[in-house]
Structures are given as C-alpha cells and as structure tokens.
C-alpha positions as a printed Julia matrix, in Angstrom:
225×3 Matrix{Float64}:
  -3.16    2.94  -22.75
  -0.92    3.31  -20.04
   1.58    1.28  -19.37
   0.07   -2.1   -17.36
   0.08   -2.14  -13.29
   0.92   -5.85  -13.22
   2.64   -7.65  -15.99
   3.18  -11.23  -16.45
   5.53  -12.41  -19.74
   5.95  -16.14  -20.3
   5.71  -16.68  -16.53
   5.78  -20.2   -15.25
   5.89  -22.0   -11.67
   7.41  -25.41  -10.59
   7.63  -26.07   -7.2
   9.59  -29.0    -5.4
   7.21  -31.7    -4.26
   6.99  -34.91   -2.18
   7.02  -36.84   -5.6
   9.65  -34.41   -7.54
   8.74  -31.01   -9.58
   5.32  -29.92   -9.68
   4.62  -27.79  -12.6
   1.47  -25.14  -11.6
   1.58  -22.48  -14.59
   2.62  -22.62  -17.45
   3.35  -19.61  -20.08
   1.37  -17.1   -18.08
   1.27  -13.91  -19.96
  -0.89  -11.29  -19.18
  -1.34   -7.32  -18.12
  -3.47   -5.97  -15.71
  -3.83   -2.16  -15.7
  -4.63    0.39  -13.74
  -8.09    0.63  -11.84
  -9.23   -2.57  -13.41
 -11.15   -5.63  -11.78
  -9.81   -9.13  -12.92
 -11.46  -12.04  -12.07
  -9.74  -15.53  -12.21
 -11.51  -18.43  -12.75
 -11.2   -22.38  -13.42
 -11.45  -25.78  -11.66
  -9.69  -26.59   -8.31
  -5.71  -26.83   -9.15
  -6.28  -24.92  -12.34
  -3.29  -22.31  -11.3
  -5.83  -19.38  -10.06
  -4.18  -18.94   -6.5
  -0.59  -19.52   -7.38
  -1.06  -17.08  -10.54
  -2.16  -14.4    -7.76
   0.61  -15.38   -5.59
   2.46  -14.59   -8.18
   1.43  -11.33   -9.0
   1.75  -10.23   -5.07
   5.37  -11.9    -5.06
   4.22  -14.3    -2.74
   5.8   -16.73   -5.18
   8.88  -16.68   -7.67
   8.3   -16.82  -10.7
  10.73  -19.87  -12.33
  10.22  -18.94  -15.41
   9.56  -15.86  -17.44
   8.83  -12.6   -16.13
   6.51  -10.62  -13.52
   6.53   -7.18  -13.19
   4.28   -4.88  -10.47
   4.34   -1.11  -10.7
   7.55   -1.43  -12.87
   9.56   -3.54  -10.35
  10.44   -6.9   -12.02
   9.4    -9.64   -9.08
  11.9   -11.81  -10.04
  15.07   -9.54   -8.87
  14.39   -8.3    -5.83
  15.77   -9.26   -2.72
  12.7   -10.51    0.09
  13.3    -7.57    1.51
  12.47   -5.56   -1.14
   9.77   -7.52   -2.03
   8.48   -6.92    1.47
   8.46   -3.22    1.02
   7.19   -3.25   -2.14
   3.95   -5.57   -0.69
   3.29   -3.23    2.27
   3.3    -0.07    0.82
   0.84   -1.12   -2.8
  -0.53   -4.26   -2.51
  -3.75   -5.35   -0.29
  -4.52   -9.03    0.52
  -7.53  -10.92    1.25
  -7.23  -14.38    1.77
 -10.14  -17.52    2.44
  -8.64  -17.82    5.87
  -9.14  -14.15    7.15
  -5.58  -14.59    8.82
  -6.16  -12.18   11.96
  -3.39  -12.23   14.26
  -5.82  -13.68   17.57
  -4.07  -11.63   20.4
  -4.88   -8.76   18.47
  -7.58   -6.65   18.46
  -9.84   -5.4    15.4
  -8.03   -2.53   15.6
  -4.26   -3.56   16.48
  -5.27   -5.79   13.19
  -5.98   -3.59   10.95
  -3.53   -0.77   12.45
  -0.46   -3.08   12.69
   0.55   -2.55    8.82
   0.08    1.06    9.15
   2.25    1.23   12.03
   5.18   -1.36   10.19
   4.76    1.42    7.26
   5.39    4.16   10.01
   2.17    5.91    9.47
   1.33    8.28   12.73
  -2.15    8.53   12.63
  -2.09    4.55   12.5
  -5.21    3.9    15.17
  -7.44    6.75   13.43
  -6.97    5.38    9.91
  -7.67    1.71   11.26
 -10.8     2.88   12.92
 -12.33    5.05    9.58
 -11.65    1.38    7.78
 -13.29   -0.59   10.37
 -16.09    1.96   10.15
 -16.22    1.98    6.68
 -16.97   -2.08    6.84
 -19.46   -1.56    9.1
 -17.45   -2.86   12.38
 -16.62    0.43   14.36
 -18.56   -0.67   17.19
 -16.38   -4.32   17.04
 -12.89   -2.27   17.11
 -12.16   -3.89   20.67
 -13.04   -7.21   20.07
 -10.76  -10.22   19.21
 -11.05  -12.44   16.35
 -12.73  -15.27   18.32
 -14.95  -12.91   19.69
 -16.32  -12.25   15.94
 -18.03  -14.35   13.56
 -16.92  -15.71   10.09
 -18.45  -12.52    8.1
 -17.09  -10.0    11.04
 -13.43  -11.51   10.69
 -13.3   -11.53    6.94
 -14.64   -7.4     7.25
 -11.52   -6.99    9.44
  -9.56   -8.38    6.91
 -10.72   -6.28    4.16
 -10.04   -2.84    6.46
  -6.54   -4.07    7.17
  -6.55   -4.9     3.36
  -7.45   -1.65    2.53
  -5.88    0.72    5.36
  -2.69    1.57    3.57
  -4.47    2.75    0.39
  -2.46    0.1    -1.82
  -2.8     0.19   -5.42
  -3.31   -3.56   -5.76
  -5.93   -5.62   -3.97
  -5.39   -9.37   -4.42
  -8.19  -11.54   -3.51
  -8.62  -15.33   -2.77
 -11.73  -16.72   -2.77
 -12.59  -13.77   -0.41
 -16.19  -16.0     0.54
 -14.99  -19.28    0.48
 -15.96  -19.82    4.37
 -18.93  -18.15    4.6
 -22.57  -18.08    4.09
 -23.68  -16.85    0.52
 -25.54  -13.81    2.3
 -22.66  -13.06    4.44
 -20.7   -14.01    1.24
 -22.81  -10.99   -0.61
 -22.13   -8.68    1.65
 -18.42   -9.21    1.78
 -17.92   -8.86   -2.49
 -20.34   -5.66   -2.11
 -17.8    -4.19    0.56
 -14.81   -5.51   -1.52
 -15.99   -3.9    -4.69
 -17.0    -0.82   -2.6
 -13.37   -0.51   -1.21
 -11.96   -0.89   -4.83
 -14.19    1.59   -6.08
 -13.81    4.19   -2.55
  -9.66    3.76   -3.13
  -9.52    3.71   -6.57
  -7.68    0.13   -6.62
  -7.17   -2.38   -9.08
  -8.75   -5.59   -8.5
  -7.54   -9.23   -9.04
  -9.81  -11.21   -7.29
 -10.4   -15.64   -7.51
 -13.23  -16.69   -7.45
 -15.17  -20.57   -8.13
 -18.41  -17.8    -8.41
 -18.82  -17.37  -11.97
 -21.59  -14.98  -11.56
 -19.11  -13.3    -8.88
 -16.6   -13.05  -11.81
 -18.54  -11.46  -14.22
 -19.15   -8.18  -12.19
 -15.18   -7.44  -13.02
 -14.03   -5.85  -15.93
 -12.45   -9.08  -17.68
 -12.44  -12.83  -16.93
  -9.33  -14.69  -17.17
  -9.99  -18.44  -17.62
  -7.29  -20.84  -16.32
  -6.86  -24.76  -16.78
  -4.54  -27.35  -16.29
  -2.08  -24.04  -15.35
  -2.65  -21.99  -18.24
  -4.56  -19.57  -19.8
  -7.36  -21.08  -21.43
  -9.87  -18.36  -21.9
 -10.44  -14.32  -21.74
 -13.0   -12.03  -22.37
C-alpha cells in the first residue's frame, strides 16, 4: 500500500488549563491513506475533535509525531503550516464559520483568491452549484438558513480541490433531514474530488458508511474496525 496520507506515531496533546495541564490524547497512532473515509467516534471529551485538529495542524502535537502528505506537523513554522492547510486540506466545522459581510460567493471564493487562483469567482460558483445553492450565490449568511450555511461551507471546503477533508460534527446544528442531506453532499464531494475523508461524528450509523471506524475514549484509541 502506498505510503499513508496522514500519519500519527505516539502522538499526544496537553494543553495549559485554568486548573494546570490538561491531558486530551494520549499515544495516538494511526495512518490514514489515500482516498479513504475515517470516521471518529466516542463520548463527549473522548479526544475526537482535538485528534482532527491534530491531523489539520490546527493543534501541536506535544508529543510524538504527525505527519500530512510527508510534512511532519510538528516542524513547521505557522506559516508553513498555513500553506500547507490552504492548498490540501478542506474543513468543515459544527459552526459553519462564514465570514457575515461576505457573500456566498466572496465565501467560498476568498481561499481561492488567498491561493492566487484566477478563475476564483467561476470555481466558487460551479461549488455553490454543485451543493445545490447557485441561485443563493448573492446572499449573506444571515440571509440563509442553518442547512444553506453549512452547504456554503462545504463548497468553500471543497473549492480548492484539497486532498484532505476534515470534518466536525458536520450536522451537529441541524435538523436530521437537513442533517441527511448535508453527509449525502459531503460524501458526494469526497467521492466527485477524489478526497480522503476524516470526518467526527456522535452518529454511529453516520460512521459506519466510511471505510473504517476509529473508536476513541478517555483520549485514546480504544477501538477499530
């Protein structure tokens, strides 16, 4: 098999709290490769979201070793880690995280236009369309609803064709039909782009429509099939 996408060796996480050193993961090792779908799983403050922060270099690792598309996280400067984020990796958080003075468009167009891409507005619009939201392009984030705002996300998600999609409990906020629709469209993108999927989920019937099932408790790896 090819060598893995995303590679995690011994990796831990402590982070500085209000009471002293919080310790989130611990002894994380794992590979994702290439065009797979991952699903994380496990109770609230089981490790799932700072695991994928992890992965996206959202996070240092203080412990152990991450690797993504054979750059090891751990020594590269922020802006290098910045780079590496915009041009292969794809985001989808709860929140949706639309800029609000921004239109669908400008939204999904903006990290095209950071990665210098001149046919920015015409790639943003065949994403939008490809969610469903062409005839929305012009309209603000408050001017959309939950599902509508969490489509824009996914075609800003997906506009620079990255080769990692992270996803964080992509249909937390909404309804479980709008909810439906959004994992259809998610899987859909993965599929249409050829991506590899990491996506965290509470669903466990959500989870099992990816390739493998990673298991987390208490910060560590309890389970994978």
């Amino acid at each position: 098999m090819n060598s893995p996408l995303l590679s995690l060796s011994d990796a831990s996480l402590a982070l500085e709290g209000n009471a002293g050193l919080v310790r989130i993961l611990h002894g994380i090792t794992l590979d994702v490769h290439r065009g797979e779908s991952v699903g994380l799983v496990g109770p609230s403050g089981s490790g799932k979201s700072s695991l994928l922060m992890l992965m996206g270099g959202l996070e240092r690792a203080t412990g152990g070793t991450v690797r993504a598309l054979d750059h090891d996280l751990g020594a590269q400067t922020e802006d290098q880690l910045a780079r590496l984020r915009r041009d292969n990796f794809g985001v989808v958080f709860q929140s949706f995280h639309l800029i609000p003075t921004m239109t669908a468009l400008e939204n999904v167009a903006t990290p095209l236009e950071l990665a210098g891409a001149p046919d920015a507005d015409a790639r943003a619009l065949e994403e939008l369309t490809g969610v469903g939201l062409a005839d929305r392009a012009g309209h603000y984030p408050s001017q959309l609803s939950g599902g509508e705002q969490q489509r824009v996300a996914l075609a800003r998600a997906a506009a620079p064709r990255p080769a990692i999609i992270l996803a964080d409990e992509p249909t937390g906020n909404l309804d479980s039909s709008t909810g439906e629709t959004i994992i259809e469209l998610l899987f859909g993108l993965r599929d249409r782009h050829g991506a590899t999927l990491v996506l965290v989920t509470h669903d466990s019937d959500l989870a099992t429509r990816c390739d493998r099932v990673i298991s987390l408790r208490d910060g560590r790896i309890e389970a994978a099939a």
